[in-house]
Amino acid sequence: ELEEYSRNLVAQGKELYIVAGGSGTAEKIAQNKIIVPKYTWKVILVLERTNEEIPKTIQTIAIWIPNSEQVNNTDWRDYIVSVDEVEKKTGYNFFSVLPTGIQRKIEKVNYRN
């Protein structure tokens, strides 16, 4: 559902930057050659398409989801977290090329629609 929502944002003329990955080990399969992550996460930066260097409207969406069948009957919005939380859990520093003030502002906000 999040992918569908993302496609709708693009159809509305938004520009998206998406980073996704997995974290932790839930199990190993294929004779221990493939590690299945315990959680999956995604961070999306949503921008208005403008000629401005830094658009006035910046939105982030960050999710942290258990990689299990328990999520089949839940809404992706139930797993929304801040970008800061994903950074803490993964060790990554998203949006580090942005000016520090802007980076701090967008990473602390939890998306709500």
Backbone as JSON Lines, residues from 0, in Angstrom:
{"i":0,"aa":"E","n":[0.81,-1.2,0.0],"ca":[0.0,0.0,0.0],"c":[0.86,1.27,0.0]}
{"i":1,"aa":"L","n":[2.0,1.22,0.66],"ca":[2.89,2.39,0.66],"c":[3.42,2.65,-0.75]}
{"i":2,"aa":"E","n":[3.72,1.6,-1.49],"ca":[4.18,1.79,-2.87],"c":[3.1,2.44,-3.72]}
{"i":3,"aa":"E","n":[1.86,2.01,-3.52],"ca":[0.74,2.61,-4.25],"c":[0.58,4.08,-3.87]}
{"i":4,"aa":"Y","n":[0.69,4.38,-2.59],"ca":[0.61,5.76,-2.12],"c":[1.74,6.59,-2.75]}
{"i":5,"aa":"S","n":[2.93,6.02,-2.82],"ca":[4.07,6.71,-3.42],"c":[3.82,7.01,-4.89]}
{"i":6,"aa":"R","n":[3.28,6.03,-5.61],"ca":[2.97,6.26,-7.03],"c":[1.94,7.38,-7.2]}
{"i":7,"aa":"N","n":[0.96,7.44,-6.3],"ca":[-0.04,8.51,-6.35],"c":[0.61,9.88,-6.13]}
{"i":8,"aa":"L","n":[1.57,9.95,-5.22],"ca":[2.28,11.21,-5.0],"c":[3.01,11.66,-6.26]}
{"i":9,"aa":"V","n":[3.65,10.72,-6.94],"ca":[4.35,11.04,-8.19],"c":[3.35,11.49,-9.25]}
{"i":10,"aa":"A","n":[2.2,10.84,-9.31],"ca":[1.16,11.23,-10.27],"c":[0.64,12.64,-10.0]}
{"i":11,"aa":"Q","n":[0.75,13.08,-8.75],"ca":[0.34,14.44,-8.37],"c":[1.43,15.46,-8.7]}
{"i":12,"aa":"G","n":[2.56,15.0,-9.25],"ca":[3.64,15.91,-9.61],"c":[4.72,16.04,-8.56]}
{"i":13,"aa":"K","n":[4.7,15.21,-7.54],"ca":[5.73,15.26,-6.5],"c":[6.97,14.5,-6.97]}
{"i":14,"aa":"E","n":[8.1,14.85,-6.37],"ca":[9.37,14.17,-6.65],"c":[9.74,13.39,-5.4]}
{"i":15,"aa":"L","n":[10.03,12.09,-5.54],"ca":[10.32,11.25,-4.39],"c":[11.74,10.72,-4.45]}
{"i":16,"aa":"Y","n":[12.38,10.7,-3.29],"ca":[13.69,10.06,-3.1],"c":[13.47,8.99,-2.04]}
{"i":17,"aa":"I","n":[13.73,7.73,-2.42],"ca":[13.39,6.6,-1.56],"c":[14.64,5.78,-1.24]}
{"i":18,"aa":"V","n":[14.8,5.46,0.05],"ca":[15.86,4.57,0.51],"c":[15.17,3.5,1.33]}
{"i":19,"aa":"A","n":[15.53,2.23,1.09],"ca":[14.89,1.14,1.81],"c":[15.9,0.05,2.13]}
{"i":20,"aa":"G","n":[15.59,-0.74,3.14],"ca":[16.49,-1.83,3.49],"c":[15.89,-2.74,4.54]}
{"i":21,"aa":"G","n":[16.72,-3.61,5.04],"ca":[16.31,-4.55,6.07],"c":[17.24,-4.43,7.27]}
{"i":22,"aa":"S","n":[16.78,-4.97,8.4],"ca":[17.58,-4.89,9.62],"c":[17.33,-6.13,10.47]}
{"i":23,"aa":"G","n":[18.38,-6.62,11.09],"ca":[18.26,-7.78,11.97],"c":[18.14,-9.06,11.18]}
{"i":24,"aa":"T","n":[18.26,-10.18,11.87],"ca":[18.17,-11.49,11.23],"c":[17.0,-12.27,11.82]}
{"i":25,"aa":"A","n":[16.02,-12.55,11.0],"ca":[14.87,-13.35,11.43],"c":[15.17,-14.83,11.24]}
{"i":26,"aa":"E","n":[15.77,-15.14,10.09],"ca":[16.13,-16.53,9.8],"c":[17.09,-16.56,8.63]}
{"i":27,"aa":"K","n":[17.7,-17.71,8.42],"ca":[18.56,-17.94,7.27],"c":[17.93,-19.06,6.45]}
{"i":28,"aa":"I","n":[17.93,-18.87,5.14],"ca":[17.35,-19.88,4.25],"c":[18.36,-20.24,3.16]}
{"i":29,"aa":"A","n":[18.0,-21.18,2.32],"ca":[18.85,-21.61,1.2],"c":[20.22,-22.04,1.71]}
{"i":30,"aa":"Q","n":[20.19,-22.97,2.66],"ca":[21.42,-23.5,3.25],"c":[22.27,-22.39,3.85]}
{"i":31,"aa":"N","n":[21.6,-21.47,4.56],"ca":[22.24,-20.34,5.25],"c":[22.92,-19.35,4.32]}
{"i":32,"aa":"K","n":[22.56,-19.34,3.03],"ca":[23.16,-18.41,2.07],"c":[22.38,-17.11,1.97]}
{"i":33,"aa":"I","n":[21.12,-17.12,2.41],"ca":[20.27,-15.93,2.34],"c":[19.78,-15.6,3.74]}
{"i":34,"aa":"I","n":[20.02,-14.37,4.14],"ca":[19.55,-13.9,5.45],"c":[18.27,-13.1,5.25]}
{"i":35,"aa":"V","n":[17.22,-13.52,5.93],"ca":[15.94,-12.82,5.86],"c":[15.91,-11.81,7.0]}
{"i":36,"aa":"P","n":[15.75,-10.52,6.69],"ca":[15.76,-9.52,7.76],"c":[14.55,-9.61,8.67]}
{"i":37,"aa":"K","n":[14.75,-9.27,9.92],"ca":[13.67,-9.28,10.91],"c":[12.71,-8.11,10.67]}
{"i":38,"aa":"Y","n":[13.27,-6.99,10.22],"ca":[12.48,-5.78,9.93],"c":[12.85,-5.25,8.57]}
{"i":39,"aa":"T","n":[11.89,-4.58,7.94],"ca":[12.18,-3.8,6.74],"c":[11.85,-2.35,7.05]}
{"i":40,"aa":"W","n":[12.53,-1.44,6.38],"ca":[12.32,-0.03,6.63],"c":[12.38,0.73,5.31]}
{"i":41,"aa":"K","n":[11.78,1.89,5.34],"ca":[11.79,2.75,4.15],"c":[11.74,4.19,4.61]}
{"i":42,"aa":"V","n":[12.53,5.03,3.95],"ca":[12.53,6.47,4.2],"c":[12.28,7.15,2.86]}
{"i":43,"aa":"I","n":[11.28,8.02,2.83],"ca":[10.91,8.7,1.59],"c":[10.94,10.21,1.81]}
{"i":44,"aa":"L","n":[11.66,10.9,0.96],"ca":[11.65,12.36,0.95],"c":[10.73,12.79,-0.18]}
{"i":45,"aa":"V","n":[9.71,13.57,0.15],"ca":[8.71,14.0,-0.83],"c":[8.89,15.5,-1.05]}
{"i":46,"aa":"L","n":[9.14,15.89,-2.29],"ca":[9.35,17.3,-2.64],"c":[8.35,17.75,-3.69]}
{"i":47,"aa":"E","n":[7.98,19.0,-3.61],"ca":[7.21,19.63,-4.69],"c":[8.2,19.88,-5.82]}
{"i":48,"aa":"R","n":[7.77,19.66,-7.05],"ca":[8.65,19.97,-8.18],"c":[8.59,21.47,-8.44]}
{"i":49,"aa":"T","n":[9.7,22.13,-8.15],"ca":[9.79,23.58,-8.36],"c":[11.17,23.91,-8.92]}
{"i":50,"aa":"N","n":[11.36,25.17,-9.25],"ca":[12.67,25.62,-9.69],"c":[13.53,26.1,-8.53]}
{"i":51,"aa":"E","n":[12.98,26.04,-7.31],"ca":[13.73,26.48,-6.13],"c":[14.78,25.45,-5.77]}
{"i":52,"aa":"E","n":[15.92,25.93,-5.24],"ca":[16.97,25.0,-4.81],"c":[16.47,24.14,-3.66]}
{"i":53,"aa":"I","n":[15.77,24.77,-2.7],"ca":[15.16,24.04,-1.6],"c":[13.68,24.38,-1.59]}
{"i":54,"aa":"P","n":[12.84,23.43,-1.97],"ca":[11.4,23.69,-2.01],"c":[10.84,24.09,-0.64]}
{"i":55,"aa":"K","n":[9.79,24.9,-0.65],"ca":[9.16,25.33,0.61],"c":[8.45,24.17,1.3]}
{"i":56,"aa":"T","n":[7.93,23.23,0.51],"ca":[7.21,22.09,1.06],"c":[8.08,20.85,0.98]}
{"i":57,"aa":"I","n":[8.5,20.37,2.15],"ca":[9.28,19.14,2.23],"c":[8.56,18.22,3.2]}
{"i":58,"aa":"Q","n":[8.39,16.98,2.79],"ca":[7.7,16.01,3.63],"c":[8.54,14.74,3.67]}
{"i":59,"aa":"T","n":[8.56,14.08,4.81],"ca":[9.23,12.79,4.89],"c":[8.25,11.74,5.38]}
{"i":60,"aa":"I","n":[8.47,10.53,4.92],"ca":[7.73,9.37,5.39],"c":[8.77,8.34,5.78]}
{"i":61,"aa":"A","n":[8.68,7.84,7.0],"ca":[9.6,6.78,7.44],"c":[8.77,5.68,8.09]}
{"i":62,"aa":"I","n":[9.09,4.44,7.73],"ca":[8.38,3.3,8.33],"c":[9.38,2.25,8.79]}
{"i":63,"aa":"W","n":[9.01,1.52,9.83],"ca":[9.79,0.4,10.38],"c":[8.79,-0.73,10.58]}
{"i":64,"aa":"I","n":[8.91,-1.79,9.77],"ca":[7.88,-2.83,9.73],"c":[8.49,-4.2,10.02]}
{"i":65,"aa":"P","n":[7.86,-4.98,10.91],"ca":[8.31,-6.35,11.1],"c":[8.16,-7.12,9.78]}
{"i":66,"aa":"N","n":[9.14,-7.91,9.45],"ca":[9.1,-8.69,8.22],"c":[8.43,-10.03,8.52]}
{"i":67,"aa":"S","n":[7.12,-9.95,8.73],"ca":[6.36,-11.15,9.07],"c":[4.94,-11.03,8.51]}
{"i":68,"aa":"E","n":[4.22,-12.11,8.56],"ca":[2.86,-12.11,8.04],"c":[1.89,-11.32,8.91]}
{"i":69,"aa":"Q","n":[2.3,-10.94,10.12],"ca":[1.42,-10.18,11.01],"c":[1.02,-8.84,10.4]}
{"i":70,"aa":"V","n":[1.78,-8.34,9.45],"ca":[1.48,-7.03,8.86],"c":[0.47,-7.11,7.71]}
{"i":71,"aa":"N","n":[0.11,-8.32,7.3],"ca":[-0.8,-8.47,6.17],"c":[-2.13,-7.75,6.35]}
{"i":72,"aa":"N","n":[-2.63,-7.7,7.55],"ca":[-3.94,-7.09,7.8],"c":[-3.85,-5.75,8.51]}
{"i":73,"aa":"T","n":[-2.73,-5.07,8.35],"ca":[-2.56,-3.76,8.98],"c":[-2.25,-2.71,7.93]}
{"i":74,"aa":"D","n":[-2.45,-1.48,8.28],"ca":[-2.18,-0.35,7.4],"c":[-0.72,0.07,7.55]}
{"i":75,"aa":"W","n":[-0.07,0.45,6.46],"ca":[1.32,0.86,6.53],"c":[1.53,2.03,7.48]}
{"i":76,"aa":"R","n":[0.49,2.85,7.66],"ca":[0.59,4.01,8.55],"c":[0.77,3.6,10.02]}
{"i":77,"aa":"D","n":[0.41,2.34,10.34],"ca":[0.6,1.85,11.7],"c":[2.08,1.7,12.05]}
{"i":78,"aa":"Y","n":[2.96,1.76,11.05],"ca":[4.39,1.54,11.27],"c":[5.22,2.8,11.03]}
{"i":79,"aa":"I","n":[4.57,3.95,11.02],"ca":[5.27,5.2,10.81],"c":[6.13,5.53,12.03]}
{"i":80,"aa":"V","n":[7.35,5.95,11.74],"ca":[8.29,6.42,12.76],"c":[8.96,7.67,12.2]}
{"i":81,"aa":"S","n":[9.8,8.29,12.98],"ca":[10.55,9.44,12.46],"c":[11.78,8.94,11.7]}
{"i":82,"aa":"V","n":[12.31,9.77,10.83],"ca":[13.56,9.44,10.14],"c":[14.66,9.26,11.18]}
{"i":83,"aa":"D","n":[14.65,10.08,12.22],"ca":[15.63,9.94,13.3],"c":[15.63,8.53,13.88]}
{"i":84,"aa":"E","n":[14.45,7.96,14.07],"ca":[14.37,6.61,14.64],"c":[14.99,5.57,13.7]}
{"i":85,"aa":"V","n":[14.73,5.68,12.4],"ca":[15.34,4.75,11.45],"c":[16.85,4.93,11.45]}
{"i":86,"aa":"E","n":[17.31,6.17,11.54],"ca":[18.75,6.42,11.59],"c":[19.39,5.77,12.82]}
{"i":87,"aa":"K","n":[18.73,5.9,13.96],"ca":[19.27,5.31,15.19],"c":[19.36,3.8,15.09]}
{"i":88,"aa":"K","n":[18.35,3.18,14.49],"ca":[18.31,1.72,14.41],"c":[19.23,1.16,13.34]}
{"i":89,"aa":"T","n":[19.5,1.93,12.28],"ca":[20.31,1.43,11.17],"c":[21.75,1.94,11.19]}
{"i":90,"aa":"G","n":[21.97,3.08,11.82],"ca":[23.3,3.68,11.79],"c":[23.54,4.56,10.58]}
{"i":91,"aa":"Y","n":[22.53,4.69,9.72],"ca":[22.66,5.55,8.53],"c":[22.34,7.0,8.89]}
{"i":92,"aa":"N","n":[22.87,7.92,8.08],"ca":[22.57,9.34,8.24],"c":[21.93,9.83,6.94]}
{"i":93,"aa":"F","n":[20.61,9.78,6.9],"ca":[19.89,10.19,5.7],"c":[19.92,11.71,5.56]}
{"i":94,"aa":"F","n":[19.9,12.17,4.35],"ca":[19.8,13.6,4.03],"c":[20.96,14.4,4.58]}
{"i":95,"aa":"S","n":[22.11,13.79,4.75],"ca":[23.27,14.47,5.33],"c":[23.83,15.56,4.42]}
{"i":96,"aa":"V","n":[23.45,15.57,3.16],"ca":[23.94,16.62,2.26],"c":[23.1,17.89,2.35]}
{"i":97,"aa":"L","n":[21.97,17.83,3.05],"ca":[21.14,19.03,3.23],"c":[21.73,19.93,4.3]}
{"i":98,"aa":"P","n":[21.42,21.21,4.27],"ca":[21.83,22.09,5.35],"c":[21.33,21.53,6.69]}
{"i":99,"aa":"T","n":[22.14,21.62,7.74],"ca":[21.84,21.0,9.03],"c":[20.47,21.37,9.58]}
{"i":100,"aa":"G","n":[20.09,22.64,9.51],"ca":[18.8,23.07,10.03],"c":[17.63,22.39,9.34]}
{"i":101,"aa":"I","n":[17.72,22.27,8.04],"ca":[16.66,21.61,7.27],"c":[16.65,20.12,7.58]}
{"i":102,"aa":"Q","n":[17.84,19.51,7.65],"ca":[17.94,18.09,7.96],"c":[17.29,17.78,9.32]}
{"i":103,"aa":"R","n":[17.6,18.56,10.32],"ca":[17.02,18.34,11.66],"c":[15.5,18.45,11.63]}
{"i":104,"aa":"K","n":[15.03,19.46,10.92],"ca":[13.58,19.71,10.88],"c":[12.83,18.55,10.24]}
{"i":105,"aa":"I","n":[13.29,18.08,9.1],"ca":[12.53,17.04,8.38],"c":[12.7,15.66,8.99]}
{"i":106,"aa":"E","n":[13.79,15.42,9.71],"ca":[14.02,14.09,10.25],"c":[13.26,13.82,11.54]}
{"i":107,"aa":"K","n":[12.84,14.86,12.24],"ca":[12.15,14.66,13.52],"c":[10.65,14.47,13.35]}
{"i":108,"aa":"V","n":[10.12,14.86,12.23],"ca":[8.67,14.84,12.01],"c":[8.2,13.45,11.64]}
{"i":109,"aa":"N","n":[7.12,13.0,12.27],"ca":[6.44,11.78,11.86],"c":[5.36,12.15,10.87]}
{"i":110,"aa":"Y","n":[5.34,11.51,9.72],"ca":[4.34,11.77,8.68],"c":[2.95,11.39,9.2]}
{"i":111,"aa":"R","n":[1.99,12.23,8.92],"ca":[0.57,11.9,9.17],"c":[-0.23,12.46,8.02]}
{"i":112,"aa":"N","n":[-1.12,11.63,7.5],"ca":[-1.97,12.08,6.4],"c":[-3.4,12.11,6.86]}
